[in-house]
């Protein structure tokens, strides 16, 4: 065991404060990463504030973790000391269930060990996330990051990136398709970049004209303002695929009406109850609504390689570790374009 | 034009009464069918009573129509005089849109001419359904029925049959899959028969033990009582596919929980608003909800041939035309196992 400096929420009502804890010494399959940057996901805030009712404290948030490999166990093959590497939302899973065998560890039917606010496979030892100087995880749950990528801007790929990449791939988004990305935030801005790189005709669907302009800078071919009934009516039944990144409860009916025959809308943001909608909206024509959560580790590596090939990273704003509580306040106000990343070199001495 | 005897609703509040109207003389692509049997779909009642707000009167219901070909137009190839034939929920569509080109006329983006309470392609001439002695429709919208099948019990295949067959086929239900059929009525009892004939392991999901016993007689391998939380918990995340035939608004969340990774639930009954459910139920694990409406004409013919091959028909109770209002009262009380069929030989003289 060795000592690590981090920042933690001690309970749901207090600000995050410096926190010293221990990580395990590396085993034969482990990778020790010197954390250089850690992305700030909106779910960090939800969990630190206990919004989802499943929080355990102390909590060291952070599941968009990138850095340099400091040491590797004797059996590690994929990574070597000095490589750039990343850890996302998971650090372990059962590895034997049907989901794990399909490389979909996020859907492990036994126990997924989430990177923080979770437990190791013993279901007891708490996990601590990326708001810390050092990370240890098994090789399977560590991805290699190309030196071609701007490392700090690659951090959000580990959550915002894979969460949008995975459904676009799973539902075979590509050339000849009209694809809408609903909501322009941390997830949505990645969705636009990926869908465009995959060759689709990309439409940013947003409540505001202003966001639309920025979406075009990110690669969107068109903008559809969802508050304009005329625009929505004109676009009815014209989309092959919709990536719905709205992170809160909302009415999906206006978006369902945009799907053509056999079109699919995938929810990646809204965990909470959707407004009631008529079953008939899925029947005439035949339409699909699905959900998707992050992505498996093999697919996360595939995404990272895709990003290197297409030169895709997040649009980020760098922040200091000691400013995390103010950063959370800005998150609440949606004052971020499009992801905050903590520079771990700013970790205060403690 | 020639005179036809039928039964019609004159408005939303009165009982159905004898009604004489005219059908067109057959054109080169038309088929004239002597109607022998006409199934009674619950939607007949909804539309006759104006429940869906889209009713026009007088209305001659009936879209599960079977009989003998009496005459064919000069260009008709598929059918000849004396053949058994059927007409379902549609009698025409634009034939040129993307949906029609895919043989999915029910999703015609221009105008589907429904068999009754609809209009022909001129969007003016009202259509009259199967509660009548004679039917005329274009060959494309008429299916051939094998003489092997019990014709009266084949009538409900034209709506209840294709509505359940189409999604089972579209989502590739087959051997090695655990398939649940939710709700045992006109649709559900066909869903059980088809899913079984396609080789799936079929589970009847019903609120009542008694219905479960009958489902086994129809071919279900297992029964899951949805009101029993222990049974539902034990079956969590175990289904590949769910055919949801519940015809009214309801809470789909308990059923979503039954789906395994990449499982799909298809709604074929509930047109009205579903209860709010959390988006997260579709995300962990990745799950899909879709809808489906009847089936295209090519697929309806395929189903009819499948039924002949597997000796599948509906379980029916024969009724007299003059008793239709009492039949509707029994429908309201769900007092039917599993479909009423009108013997058109009982049409009163008028």
XYZ file of C-alpha atoms in Angstrom:
700
model
C 0.000 0.000 0.000
C 1.194 3.512 -0.711
C -0.072 6.948 0.113
C -1.941 9.056 -2.418
C -3.071 12.662 -2.258
C -6.507 13.518 -3.488
C -9.670 15.536 -2.945
C -12.753 14.023 -1.405
C -16.306 14.755 -0.381
C -16.595 13.777 3.273
C -20.387 13.899 3.160
C -23.154 15.060 0.839
C -23.384 18.597 2.192
C -19.785 19.772 2.555
C -17.333 21.052 -0.070
C -14.591 18.761 -1.363
C -11.417 18.917 0.721
C -7.872 17.505 0.573
C -7.829 13.810 1.445
C -5.007 11.336 1.830
C -5.681 7.652 1.253
C -3.917 4.453 0.230
C -3.785 2.515 -3.011
C -2.704 -1.097 -3.348
C 0.797 -2.073 -4.421
C 0.695 -3.288 -7.991
C 0.012 -6.946 -8.615
C 1.217 -8.877 -11.676
C -1.663 -7.564 -13.873
C -1.770 -4.031 -12.449
C -0.769 -0.727 -13.965
C 0.297 2.232 -11.839
C -0.511 5.552 -13.499
C 0.774 8.941 -12.463
C -2.420 10.939 -12.927
C -1.746 14.051 -15.012
C -5.317 15.133 -15.793
C -8.747 14.220 -14.522
C -11.962 15.242 -16.274
C -14.948 16.544 -14.329
C -18.153 14.711 -15.254
C -21.531 16.043 -14.192
C -22.100 12.699 -12.477
C -19.182 13.522 -10.138
C -21.282 16.364 -8.796
C -24.471 14.284 -8.570
C -22.708 11.580 -6.604
C -20.741 13.960 -4.366
C -24.015 15.669 -3.475
C -25.810 12.352 -2.949
C -28.403 13.141 -5.626
C -28.838 9.520 -6.667
C -29.183 8.105 -3.159
C -26.313 5.647 -3.615
C -23.383 7.688 -2.284
C -20.823 6.432 0.179
C -18.263 8.704 1.836
C -15.506 9.692 1.861
C -15.759 9.873 -1.939
C -12.882 10.700 -4.284
C -14.681 11.451 -7.591
C -13.231 11.293 -11.084
C -13.584 8.693 -13.851
C -11.909 10.467 -16.757
C -8.350 9.768 -15.765
C -5.247 10.106 -17.921
C -1.565 10.063 -17.126
C 1.764 8.367 -17.607
C 2.497 4.755 -16.731
C 4.813 4.738 -13.737
C 5.066 0.994 -13.173
C 3.577 -2.216 -14.512
C 3.128 -5.702 -13.033
C 5.123 -8.639 -14.335
C 2.305 -9.963 -16.530
C 1.254 -6.678 -18.114
C 1.569 -6.791 -21.905
C -0.397 -3.885 -23.339
C 1.440 -1.059 -21.559
C 4.962 -0.157 -20.521
C 6.466 2.470 -18.278
C 6.263 5.900 -19.878
C 3.183 5.196 -22.011
C 0.198 7.505 -21.888
C -2.734 5.630 -20.393
C -6.275 6.173 -19.214
C -8.844 4.789 -16.806
C -12.561 5.381 -17.268
C -15.696 4.542 -15.312
C -14.768 0.985 -14.320
C -11.793 -0.647 -12.633
C -13.006 -4.236 -12.490
C -15.833 -6.703 -13.199
C -16.466 -10.424 -12.710
C -14.958 -11.251 -16.144
C -16.877 -14.505 -16.470
C -20.541 -13.587 -16.976
C -22.132 -13.388 -20.421
C -21.684 -9.600 -20.537
C -18.017 -9.723 -19.548
C -17.378 -12.469 -22.085
C -18.801 -10.126 -24.709
C -16.382 -7.393 -23.569
C -19.284 -5.419 -22.130
C -17.985 -5.176 -18.571
C -20.245 -2.196 -17.852
C -23.192 -4.587 -18.014
C -21.537 -7.241 -15.802
C -24.370 -9.204 -14.244
C -22.347 -10.000 -11.121
C -20.629 -6.784 -10.035
C -19.059 -3.949 -11.954
C -16.474 -2.160 -9.828
C -17.022 1.479 -10.706
C -13.987 3.708 -10.463
C -15.312 5.651 -7.476
C -18.332 5.450 -5.189
C -18.129 1.719 -5.823
C -16.430 -1.313 -4.403
C -13.785 -3.735 -5.587
C -14.832 -7.282 -6.502
C -14.932 -8.161 -2.801
C -17.956 -5.808 -2.684
C -16.405 -4.205 0.410
C -13.230 -2.267 -0.373
C -14.246 1.196 -1.549
C -12.928 2.518 -4.862
C -11.424 5.999 -5.124
C -11.371 7.949 -8.365
C -9.215 10.265 -10.375
C -9.112 13.441 -8.285
C -5.804 12.069 -7.047
C -2.135 11.897 -7.865
C -1.887 8.174 -8.573
C -4.125 5.428 -9.921
C -3.778 1.646 -9.856
C -5.927 -0.620 -11.997
C -5.769 -3.971 -13.745
C -4.518 -3.896 -17.318
C -7.915 -4.899 -18.750
C -9.375 -1.667 -17.371
C -6.589 0.602 -18.616
C -6.438 1.927 -22.185
C -3.390 3.053 -24.089
C -3.510 6.611 -25.403
C -1.633 7.689 -28.508
C 1.033 10.349 -28.079
C -0.573 12.082 -31.078
C -3.464 13.211 -28.882
C -3.459 16.253 -26.614
C -3.493 14.292 -23.364
C -5.420 16.766 -21.228
C -8.166 17.024 -23.862
C -8.248 13.227 -24.124
C -9.321 12.808 -20.484
C -13.079 13.307 -21.164
C -12.947 10.599 -23.833
C -12.924 8.071 -20.992
C -16.533 8.878 -20.104
C -18.140 11.529 -22.356
C -16.314 10.019 -25.316
C -17.116 6.343 -24.915
C -20.696 7.079 -23.795
C -21.401 8.616 -27.200
C -19.044 6.525 -29.340
C -20.463 3.187 -28.191
C -24.107 3.688 -29.288
C -23.059 5.310 -32.573
C -20.991 2.189 -33.305
C -23.474 -0.342 -31.911
C -26.266 1.029 -34.093
C -23.958 1.262 -37.130
C -24.097 4.992 -37.739
C -22.332 5.894 -40.954
C -22.452 7.445 -44.428
C -25.866 8.044 -45.977
C -27.544 8.481 -42.610
C -29.137 11.561 -41.109
C -28.112 11.599 -37.459
C -29.332 14.019 -34.815
C -27.495 14.806 -31.603
C -29.888 16.149 -28.983
C -28.311 18.470 -26.436
C -24.946 20.201 -26.665
C -22.931 19.564 -23.523
C -20.056 17.319 -22.556
C -21.684 14.307 -24.214
C -23.350 16.115 -27.103
C -20.214 17.853 -28.331
C -18.464 14.472 -28.510
C -21.480 12.958 -30.257
C -21.250 15.584 -32.998
C -17.532 14.962 -33.523
C -17.885 11.174 -33.639
C -20.983 11.043 -35.844
C -19.292 13.406 -38.286
C -16.074 11.367 -38.305
C -18.148 8.227 -38.968
C -19.473 9.856 -42.129
C -23.062 10.677 -41.153
C -24.964 13.860 -42.001
C -25.056 15.423 -38.535
C -27.807 17.652 -37.211
C -27.420 19.420 -33.883
C -30.798 19.499 -32.142
C -30.724 22.180 -29.491
C -32.999 24.631 -27.722
C -30.808 27.613 -28.594
C -29.663 29.211 -31.845
C -26.426 30.251 -30.145
C -25.459 26.679 -29.273
C -26.275 25.767 -32.845
C -23.576 28.064 -34.152
C -21.013 26.414 -31.938
C -22.218 22.978 -33.007
C -21.381 23.892 -36.604
C -17.857 24.784 -35.504
C -17.654 21.292 -33.971
C -18.705 19.688 -37.247
C -22.512 19.663 -37.384
C -23.894 19.978 -40.908
C -27.191 21.493 -39.779
C -28.905 22.886 -36.731
C -32.488 22.151 -35.694
C -33.908 24.394 -32.991
C -36.206 22.171 -30.944
C -38.215 25.086 -29.588
C -39.335 26.046 -33.107
C -42.447 23.981 -33.966
C -42.140 24.836 -37.677
C -38.586 23.510 -37.878
C -39.569 20.407 -35.922
C -42.592 19.768 -38.138
C -40.485 20.172 -41.278
C -38.005 17.617 -39.946
C -40.660 15.058 -38.922
C -39.910 11.413 -39.768
C -36.586 12.279 -41.417
C -33.914 10.944 -39.036
C -32.261 7.526 -39.112
C -30.742 7.889 -35.662
C -30.939 10.218 -32.683
C -28.377 10.383 -29.893
C -30.250 11.869 -26.944
C -27.757 13.362 -24.472
C -30.269 15.349 -22.410
C -29.217 14.589 -18.813
C -32.533 15.214 -17.083
C -36.153 13.998 -17.233
C -37.862 15.352 -20.335
C -40.549 14.763 -22.934
C -39.128 12.523 -25.666
C -42.269 12.676 -27.841
C -41.162 15.656 -29.987
C -37.928 13.797 -30.727
C -39.642 10.470 -31.456
C -41.634 12.282 -34.138
C -38.337 13.084 -35.898
C -37.530 9.391 -36.474
C -38.303 7.808 -39.808
C -39.362 4.187 -40.325
C -37.038 1.914 -38.342
C -35.235 4.897 -36.873
C -33.696 4.603 -33.417
C -33.267 7.066 -30.570
C -30.688 6.140 -27.956
C -30.768 7.716 -24.511
C -27.384 8.216 -22.880
C -28.170 10.983 -20.413
C -31.534 10.781 -18.707
C -31.469 8.190 -15.924
C -34.602 9.613 -14.298
C -38.256 9.177 -15.397
C -39.160 10.322 -18.888
C -42.490 12.059 -19.380
C -45.330 9.730 -20.371
C -45.537 9.274 -24.139
C -48.048 7.359 -26.259
C -47.087 3.856 -27.337
C -48.569 4.733 -30.717
C -45.608 7.069 -31.354
C -43.433 3.941 -31.620
C -45.875 2.094 -33.883
C -46.614 4.436 -36.784
C -44.091 4.163 -38.210
C -42.085 1.398 -36.483
C -39.572 3.171 -34.228
C -37.149 2.234 -31.487
C -35.999 3.794 -28.223
C -33.003 2.305 -26.501
C -30.480 3.169 -23.848
C -26.744 2.777 -23.622
C -24.210 3.121 -20.806
C -20.529 3.989 -21.424
C -18.853 1.128 -23.317
C -16.765 -1.975 -22.734
C -12.999 -1.790 -22.350
C -12.195 -3.258 -25.777
C -14.493 -0.677 -27.342
C -12.963 2.083 -25.225
C -9.552 1.171 -26.636
C -11.061 1.092 -30.135
C -12.475 4.586 -29.552
C -9.134 5.853 -28.309
C -7.475 4.539 -31.487
C -10.281 6.051 -33.603
C -9.620 9.398 -31.905
C -5.920 9.178 -32.700
C -6.717 8.365 -36.323
C -9.270 11.182 -36.700
C -7.569 13.639 -34.354
C -10.564 13.876 -32.036
C -10.415 15.174 -28.486
C -12.769 17.098 -26.217
C -13.052 20.861 -25.989
C -11.803 21.471 -22.487
C -11.181 24.189 -19.931
C -8.338 23.494 -17.531
C -8.948 24.079 -13.831
C -7.004 23.769 -10.603
C -7.660 21.037 -8.067
C -8.194 23.529 -5.241
C -10.927 25.280 -7.263
C -13.099 22.151 -7.603
C -15.950 23.531 -5.486
C -16.249 26.663 -7.662
C -16.014 24.415 -10.731
C -19.002 22.434 -9.461
C -20.949 25.680 -9.052
C -20.220 26.537 -12.684
C -21.310 23.026 -13.716
C -24.674 23.567 -12.047
C -25.064 26.717 -14.168
C -24.016 24.838 -17.327
C -21.176 27.329 -17.592
C -18.742 24.992 -19.380
C -17.639 24.590 -23.013
C -17.585 21.569 -22.899
C -15.649 19.798 -20.194
C -13.597 20.853 -17.212
C -10.315 19.015 -16.739
C -8.286 19.204 -13.541
C -4.555 19.678 -14.012
C -3.258 17.296 -11.363
C 0.021 19.266 -11.143
C -2.049 21.774 -9.156
C -2.790 19.267 -6.369
C -2.039 21.228 -3.149
C 0.524 19.767 -0.757
C -1.197 18.052 2.147
C -71.282 0.043 -58.619
C -73.255 -2.705 -56.943
C -75.294 -2.947 -53.771
C -73.893 -4.572 -50.636
C -75.588 -5.424 -47.356
C -73.749 -4.696 -44.167
C -73.968 -3.453 -40.604
C -72.925 0.053 -39.675
C -72.605 2.462 -36.798
C -74.525 5.580 -37.785
C -72.938 7.620 -35.005
C -70.794 7.063 -31.907
C -73.674 6.564 -29.490
C -76.115 4.232 -31.289
C -75.977 0.453 -31.775
C -74.879 -0.977 -35.111
C -77.788 -1.409 -37.549
C -78.346 -2.906 -41.002
C -76.881 -0.673 -43.708
C -76.925 -0.929 -47.469
C -74.143 0.721 -49.458
C -72.342 0.422 -52.772
C -68.993 -1.010 -53.760
C -67.151 -0.243 -56.976
C -67.291 -2.525 -60.004
C -64.022 -4.396 -60.266
C -61.228 -2.799 -62.233
C -58.458 -4.738 -63.991
C -56.450 -5.190 -60.759
C -59.417 -5.730 -58.426
C -60.614 -8.831 -56.644
C -64.256 -9.306 -55.635
C -64.625 -11.467 -52.553
C -67.826 -13.002 -51.246
C -67.295 -12.401 -47.543
C -67.851 -15.613 -45.579
C -66.418 -14.610 -42.197
C -65.382 -11.360 -40.572
C -63.377 -11.189 -37.341
C -64.259 -8.730 -34.599
C -61.230 -6.725 -33.479
C -61.342 -4.656 -30.298
C -60.431 -1.656 -32.450
C -63.760 -2.081 -34.273
C -65.460 -1.234 -31.012
C -63.109 1.671 -30.223
C -63.716 3.232 -33.616
C -67.475 2.579 -33.668
C -67.713 4.314 -30.290
C -65.468 7.179 -31.388
C -62.938 6.446 -28.634
C -59.956 7.587 -30.686
C -61.504 10.829 -31.904
C -60.968 9.973 -35.579
C -64.281 8.328 -36.423
C -66.416 9.145 -39.443
C -69.940 7.808 -39.916
C -71.664 5.814 -41.175
C -68.966 3.249 -40.358
C -68.937 -0.376 -41.494
C -66.269 -1.961 -39.247
C -64.286 -5.121 -39.885
C -60.726 -5.676 -41.054
C -60.337 -9.427 -40.622
C -62.141 -10.461 -43.765
C -62.093 -13.857 -45.423
C -64.158 -15.391 -48.177
C -64.256 -16.852 -51.644
C -63.124 -15.049 -54.778
C -66.210 -14.291 -56.843
C -64.596 -12.378 -59.702
C -61.191 -11.014 -60.679
C -60.084 -8.182 -62.964
C -58.327 -8.899 -66.236
C -54.830 -8.191 -64.838
C -55.130 -10.167 -61.607
C -52.496 -12.920 -61.405
C -52.325 -14.086 -57.797
C -55.946 -15.181 -57.405
C -58.656 -16.864 -59.422
C -62.378 -17.354 -58.982
C -63.115 -19.873 -56.214
C -59.894 -19.272 -54.252
C -60.057 -18.526 -50.539
C -58.823 -14.994 -49.970
C -58.499 -12.400 -47.231
C -58.363 -8.656 -46.720
C -56.828 -7.125 -43.610
C -56.440 -3.625 -42.233
C -55.523 -1.867 -45.492
C -57.024 -1.682 -48.956
C -54.581 0.737 -50.590
C -51.501 2.941 -50.196
C -49.471 5.299 -52.392
C -47.191 2.456 -53.560
C -44.307 4.777 -54.432
C -42.943 6.104 -51.115
C -39.938 4.533 -49.381
C -42.194 2.500 -47.057
C -44.364 1.163 -49.884
C -41.281 0.275 -51.885
C -40.134 -1.789 -48.905
C -43.521 -3.597 -48.888
C -44.441 -1.834 -45.663
C -47.651 -0.228 -46.896
C -48.922 0.229 -43.344
C -46.213 2.867 -42.878
C -46.973 4.631 -46.181
C -45.786 8.204 -45.742
C -48.397 9.576 -48.153
C -51.703 7.900 -47.301
C -52.607 4.412 -46.181
C -56.213 3.606 -47.070
C -57.421 1.688 -44.062
C -60.114 -0.884 -44.686
C -62.805 1.057 -42.828
C -63.071 4.439 -41.146
C -60.572 5.563 -43.778
C -60.570 6.938 -47.277
C -59.438 5.705 -50.641
C -56.343 7.260 -52.237
C -58.446 10.267 -53.301
C -58.611 11.021 -49.547
C -62.366 11.537 -49.955
C -64.220 8.325 -50.772
C -64.922 6.535 -47.473
C -63.880 2.925 -47.043
C -66.281 0.320 -45.661
C -65.111 -2.807 -43.892
C -65.894 -6.454 -43.544
C -69.207 -6.498 -41.703
C -70.695 -6.904 -45.170
C -71.549 -9.496 -47.783
C -69.037 -8.449 -50.428
C -65.584 -6.899 -50.563
C -63.624 -5.355 -53.433
C -59.933 -4.586 -53.161
C -56.867 -4.374 -55.367
C -54.895 -7.599 -55.719
C -51.897 -6.188 -53.802
C -54.101 -5.871 -50.719
C -55.655 -9.330 -50.957
C -53.929 -12.465 -49.655
C -54.485 -16.011 -50.787
C -55.513 -18.459 -48.063
C -54.697 -22.139 -48.225
C -57.624 -24.557 -48.348
C -55.788 -26.464 -45.591
C -56.803 -23.814 -43.049
C -60.148 -23.625 -41.263
C -61.315 -20.499 -43.032
C -63.440 -19.012 -40.247
C -60.585 -19.391 -37.767
C -58.211 -17.820 -40.287
C -60.103 -14.507 -40.321
C -58.338 -13.074 -37.225
C -54.964 -13.785 -38.830
C -55.551 -10.693 -40.977
C -55.125 -8.375 -37.981
C -54.376 -10.216 -34.706
C -52.170 -12.626 -36.639
C -50.047 -10.241 -38.668
C -49.758 -7.761 -35.776
C -47.923 -10.391 -33.745
C -46.188 -12.277 -36.574
C -44.527 -9.192 -38.032
C -42.516 -8.093 -34.952
C -41.537 -11.689 -34.126
C -40.112 -11.977 -37.650
C -38.625 -8.477 -37.834
C -36.684 -9.006 -34.606
C -35.645 -12.507 -35.666
C -37.255 -14.516 -32.904
C -36.219 -18.152 -33.093
C -34.605 -21.157 -31.458
C -32.414 -20.555 -28.414
C -34.351 -17.468 -27.388
C -36.502 -16.907 -24.328
C -39.534 -14.977 -25.521
C -42.277 -13.530 -23.357
C -45.768 -12.730 -24.553
C -47.398 -10.160 -22.291
C -51.187 -10.326 -22.141
C -53.397 -13.187 -23.294
C -56.125 -11.886 -25.578
C -56.732 -11.842 -29.313
C -53.158 -10.715 -30.002
C -51.441 -12.576 -27.192
C -52.854 -15.980 -28.028
C -51.542 -15.591 -31.590
C -48.179 -14.394 -30.270
C -47.816 -17.591 -28.229
C -48.638 -19.802 -31.214
C -46.258 -17.988 -33.585
C -43.328 -17.679 -31.179
C -43.635 -21.396 -30.408
C -43.804 -22.323 -34.102
C -40.694 -20.195 -34.705
C -38.812 -22.334 -32.206
C -38.489 -19.998 -29.227
C -38.899 -20.925 -25.580
C -42.209 -19.177 -24.902
C -43.271 -17.691 -21.593
C -46.794 -16.388 -21.112
C -46.681 -13.316 -18.887
C -50.106 -12.708 -17.446
C -51.812 -11.296 -14.379
C -53.799 -14.463 -13.726
C -52.870 -18.073 -13.002
C -56.018 -19.217 -14.794
C -55.018 -17.594 -18.064
C -51.607 -19.158 -17.645
C -53.107 -22.640 -17.771
C -54.818 -21.832 -21.039
C -51.606 -20.354 -22.426
C -49.915 -23.723 -21.908
C -52.671 -25.361 -23.917
C -51.865 -22.858 -26.694
C -48.185 -23.810 -26.608
C -46.487 -21.719 -23.921
C -43.582 -23.509 -22.236
C -43.872 -21.526 -19.015
C -46.128 -19.064 -17.244
C -44.954 -15.981 -15.368
C -47.563 -14.304 -13.171
C -46.788 -10.600 -13.380
C -48.562 -9.800 -10.111
C -46.162 -12.023 -8.173
C -43.086 -9.928 -7.276
C -41.048 -13.036 -6.395
C -41.633 -14.617 -9.791
C -40.852 -11.326 -11.533
C -37.654 -10.872 -9.528
C -36.528 -14.407 -10.297
C -37.061 -13.753 -14.016
C -35.232 -10.394 -14.042
C -32.879 -9.795 -16.983
C -33.579 -13.200 -18.503
C -35.628 -12.480 -21.647
C -34.333 -11.948 -25.178
C -37.614 -10.601 -26.485
C -40.969 -9.461 -25.139
C -44.103 -9.062 -27.218
C -46.267 -6.635 -25.271
C -49.899 -7.000 -26.351
C -51.447 -5.029 -23.476
C -54.006 -2.815 -25.253
C -54.205 0.001 -22.716
C -51.908 2.493 -20.971
C -49.768 0.735 -18.391
C -46.467 0.711 -16.542
C -43.845 -0.984 -18.711
C -41.080 -0.775 -16.087
C -41.718 -4.217 -14.503
C -41.481 -5.735 -17.982
C -38.348 -3.784 -18.961
C -36.659 -5.310 -15.933
C -37.229 -8.752 -17.469
C -35.062 -7.969 -20.512
C -31.479 -9.125 -20.620
C -28.615 -7.278 -22.299
C -29.700 -6.209 -25.790
C -33.188 -7.541 -25.207
C -36.104 -5.887 -26.969
C -39.710 -5.276 -25.961
C -42.106 -4.519 -28.788
C -45.417 -2.806 -28.117
C -48.270 -3.824 -30.391
C -51.275 -2.905 -28.273
C -50.959 0.293 -26.257
C -51.490 3.306 -28.478
C -52.155 5.591 -25.509
C -49.604 7.112 -23.070
C -47.394 4.702 -21.149
C -46.649 5.494 -17.527
C -43.443 7.450 -16.982
C -40.420 5.164 -16.644
C -36.780 5.976 -15.881
C -34.419 6.244 -18.842
C -31.908 4.356 -16.731
C -34.014 1.191 -17.112
C -32.956 1.166 -20.769
C -29.268 1.810 -20.005
C -28.243 -0.827 -17.460
C -28.125 -3.120 -19.269
C -28.612 -1.850 -22.830
C -32.279 -2.500 -23.682
C -34.688 -1.545 -26.431
C -38.372 -0.642 -26.618
C -39.998 -0.492 -30.006
C -43.436 -0.470 -31.565
C -44.924 -2.269 -34.507
C -48.175 -1.918 -36.436
C -49.764 -4.825 -38.350
C -47.487 -5.819 -41.256
C -47.012 -5.208 -44.962
C -48.971 -7.165 -47.562
C -46.039 -9.331 -48.675
C -45.433 -10.266 -45.057
C -49.148 -10.915 -44.516
C -49.040 -13.430 -47.368
C -45.871 -14.941 -45.882
C -47.689 -15.300 -42.533
C -50.691 -16.920 -44.209
C -48.366 -19.450 -45.845
C -46.552 -19.991 -42.524
C -49.932 -20.693 -40.900
C -50.789 -23.259 -43.566
C -47.406 -24.928 -43.081
C -47.679 -25.011 -39.276
C -51.460 -25.459 -39.093
C -51.989 -22.259 -37.128
C -55.306 -20.462 -36.819
C -57.035 -18.433 -34.127
C -59.207 -19.776 -31.356
C -62.572 -18.346 -32.290
C -66.189 -18.153 -31.210
C -68.678 -17.804 -34.036
C -71.374 -15.150 -33.707
C -74.316 -13.913 -35.744
C -74.291 -10.564 -37.515
C -77.476 -9.423 -35.798
C -75.900 -10.045 -32.384
C -73.004 -7.656 -32.957
C -74.080 -5.185 -30.279
C -74.191 -7.904 -27.614
C -70.845 -9.147 -28.902
C -69.386 -5.682 -28.326
C -70.717 -5.755 -24.760
C -68.920 -9.048 -24.174
C -65.731 -7.565 -25.698
C -65.824 -4.742 -23.169
C -65.952 -7.375 -20.426
C -63.064 -9.327 -22.039
C -65.474 -12.230 -22.274
C -63.877 -13.807 -25.357
C -61.531 -16.794 -25.924
C -59.916 -15.384 -28.067
C -61.656 -13.833 -31.029
C -65.227 -13.407 -32.173
C -65.882 -14.133 -35.827
C -69.102 -13.171 -37.580
C -70.583 -15.839 -39.833
C -71.652 -13.687 -42.749
C -74.288 -16.261 -43.746
C -76.252 -14.832 -40.808
C -76.526 -11.385 -42.417
C -80.229 -10.457 -42.037
C -82.148 -9.604 -45.194
C -82.569 -5.832 -45.571
